Tab-separated table of C-alpha atoms in Angstrom:
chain	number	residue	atom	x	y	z
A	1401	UNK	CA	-18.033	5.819	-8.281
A	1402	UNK	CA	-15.965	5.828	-11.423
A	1403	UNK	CA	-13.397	3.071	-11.856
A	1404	UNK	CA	-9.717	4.714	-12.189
A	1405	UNK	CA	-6.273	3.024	-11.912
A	1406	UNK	CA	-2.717	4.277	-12.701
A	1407	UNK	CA	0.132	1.833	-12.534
A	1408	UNK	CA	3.571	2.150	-13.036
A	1409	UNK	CA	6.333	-0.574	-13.053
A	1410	UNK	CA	10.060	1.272	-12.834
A	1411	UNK	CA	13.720	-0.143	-11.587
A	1412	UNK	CA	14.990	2.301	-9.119
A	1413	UNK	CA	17.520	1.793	-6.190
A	1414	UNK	CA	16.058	1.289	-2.326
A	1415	UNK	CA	16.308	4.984	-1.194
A	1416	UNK	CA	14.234	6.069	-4.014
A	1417	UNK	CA	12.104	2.632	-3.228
A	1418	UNK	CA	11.930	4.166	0.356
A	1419	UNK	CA	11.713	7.768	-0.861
A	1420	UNK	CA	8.143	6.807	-2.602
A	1421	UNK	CA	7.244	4.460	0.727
A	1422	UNK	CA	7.579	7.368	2.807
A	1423	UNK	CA	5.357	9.578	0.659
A	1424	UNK	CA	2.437	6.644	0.866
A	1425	UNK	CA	2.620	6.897	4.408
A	1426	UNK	CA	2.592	10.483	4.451
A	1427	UNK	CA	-0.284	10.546	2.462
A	1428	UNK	CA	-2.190	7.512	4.656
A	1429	UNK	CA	-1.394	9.662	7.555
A	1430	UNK	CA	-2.936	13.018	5.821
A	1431	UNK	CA	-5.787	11.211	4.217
A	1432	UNK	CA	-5.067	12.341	0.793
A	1433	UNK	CA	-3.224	10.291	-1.414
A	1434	UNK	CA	-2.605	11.580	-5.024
A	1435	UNK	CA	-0.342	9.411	-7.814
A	1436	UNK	CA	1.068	11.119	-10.714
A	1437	UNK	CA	2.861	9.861	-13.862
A	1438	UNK	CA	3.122	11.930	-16.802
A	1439	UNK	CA	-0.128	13.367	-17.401
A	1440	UNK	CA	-2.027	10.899	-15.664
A	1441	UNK	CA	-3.129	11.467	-12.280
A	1442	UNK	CA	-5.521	9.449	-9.166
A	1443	UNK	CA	-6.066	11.260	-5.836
A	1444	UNK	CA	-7.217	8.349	-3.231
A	1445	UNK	CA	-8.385	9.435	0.050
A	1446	UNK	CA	-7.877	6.598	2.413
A	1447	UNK	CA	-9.635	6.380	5.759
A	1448	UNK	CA	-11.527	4.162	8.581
A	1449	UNK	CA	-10.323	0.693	8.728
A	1450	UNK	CA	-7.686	-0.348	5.910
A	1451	UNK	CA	-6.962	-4.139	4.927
A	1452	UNK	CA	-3.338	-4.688	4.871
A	1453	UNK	CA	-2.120	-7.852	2.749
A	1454	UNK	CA	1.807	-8.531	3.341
A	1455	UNK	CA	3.866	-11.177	1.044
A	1456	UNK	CA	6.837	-11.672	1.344
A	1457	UNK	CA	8.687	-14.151	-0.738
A	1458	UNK	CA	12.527	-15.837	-1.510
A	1459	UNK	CA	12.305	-17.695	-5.000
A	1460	UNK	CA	15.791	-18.920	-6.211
A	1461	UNK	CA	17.703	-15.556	-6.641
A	1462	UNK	CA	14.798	-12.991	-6.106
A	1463	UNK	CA	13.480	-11.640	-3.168
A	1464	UNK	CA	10.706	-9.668	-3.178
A	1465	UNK	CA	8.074	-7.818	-0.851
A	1466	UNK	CA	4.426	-6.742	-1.935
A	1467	UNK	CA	2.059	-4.668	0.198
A	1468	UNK	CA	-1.455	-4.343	-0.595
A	1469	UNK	CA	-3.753	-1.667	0.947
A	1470	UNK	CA	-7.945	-0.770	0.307
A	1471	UNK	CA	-10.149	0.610	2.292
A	1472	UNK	CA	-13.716	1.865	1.326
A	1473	UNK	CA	-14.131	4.784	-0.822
A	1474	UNK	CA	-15.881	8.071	0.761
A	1475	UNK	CA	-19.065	8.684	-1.664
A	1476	UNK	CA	-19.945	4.951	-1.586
A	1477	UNK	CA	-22.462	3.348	0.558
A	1478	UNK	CA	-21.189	0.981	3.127
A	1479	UNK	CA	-22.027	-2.212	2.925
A	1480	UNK	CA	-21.464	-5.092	5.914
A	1481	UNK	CA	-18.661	-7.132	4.812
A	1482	UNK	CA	-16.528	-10.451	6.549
A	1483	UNK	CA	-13.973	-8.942	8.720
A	1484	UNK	CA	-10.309	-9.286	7.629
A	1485	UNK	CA	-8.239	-11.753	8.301
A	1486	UNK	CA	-6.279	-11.245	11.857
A	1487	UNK	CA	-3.822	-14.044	12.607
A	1488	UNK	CA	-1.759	-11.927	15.241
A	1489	UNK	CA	-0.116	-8.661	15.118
A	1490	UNK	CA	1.763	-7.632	11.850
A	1491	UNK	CA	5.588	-6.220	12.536
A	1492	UNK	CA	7.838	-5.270	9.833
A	1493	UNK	CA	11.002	-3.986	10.836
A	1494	UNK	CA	14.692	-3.584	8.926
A	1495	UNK	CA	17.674	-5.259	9.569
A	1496	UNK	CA	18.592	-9.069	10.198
A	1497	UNK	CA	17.365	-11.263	12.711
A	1498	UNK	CA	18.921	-11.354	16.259
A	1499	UNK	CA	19.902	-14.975	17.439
């Protein structure tokens, strides 16, 4: 399979953030998931297992979050691979801690 990639790096506030968030998981739940910017365009059609890398990090005076998501692509073969990494369940939620 072809090798395509469209990024994009913009400054937006978090409902727009979370506006584009909720489209990725629409489009995870669908299995079609299709970028656009400008004329350039990537449909992605995820499926079966997905490995799910979380960081999140505090650095001075930035905070940041980055979720990383791949999975195998349809038309290629499979091929055995090391199972990913499980060191207990994942949970992202909103809002502060409770003491």
């Amino acid at each position: 399979m072809a090798s395509d990639e469209l990024r994009v790096r913009s400054a937006m506030d978090p409902v727009r953030a979370a506006q584009y968030l909720q489209a990725i998981v629409n489009g995870l739940r669908s299995g079609q998931l299709r970028v656009e910017h400008g004329d350039e365009e990537i449909t992605l059609a995820p499926h079966g297992e997905l490995r799910v890398s979380v960081k999140a990090r505090r650095k001075r005076e930035k905070e940041s979050v980055s979720v990383k998501m791949s999975w195998e692509a349809v038309a290629e073969e499979t091929h055995e691979e090391e199972a990913p990494e499980n060191d207990g369940e994942l949970r992202i939620m909103a809002g502060a801690p409770t003491a």
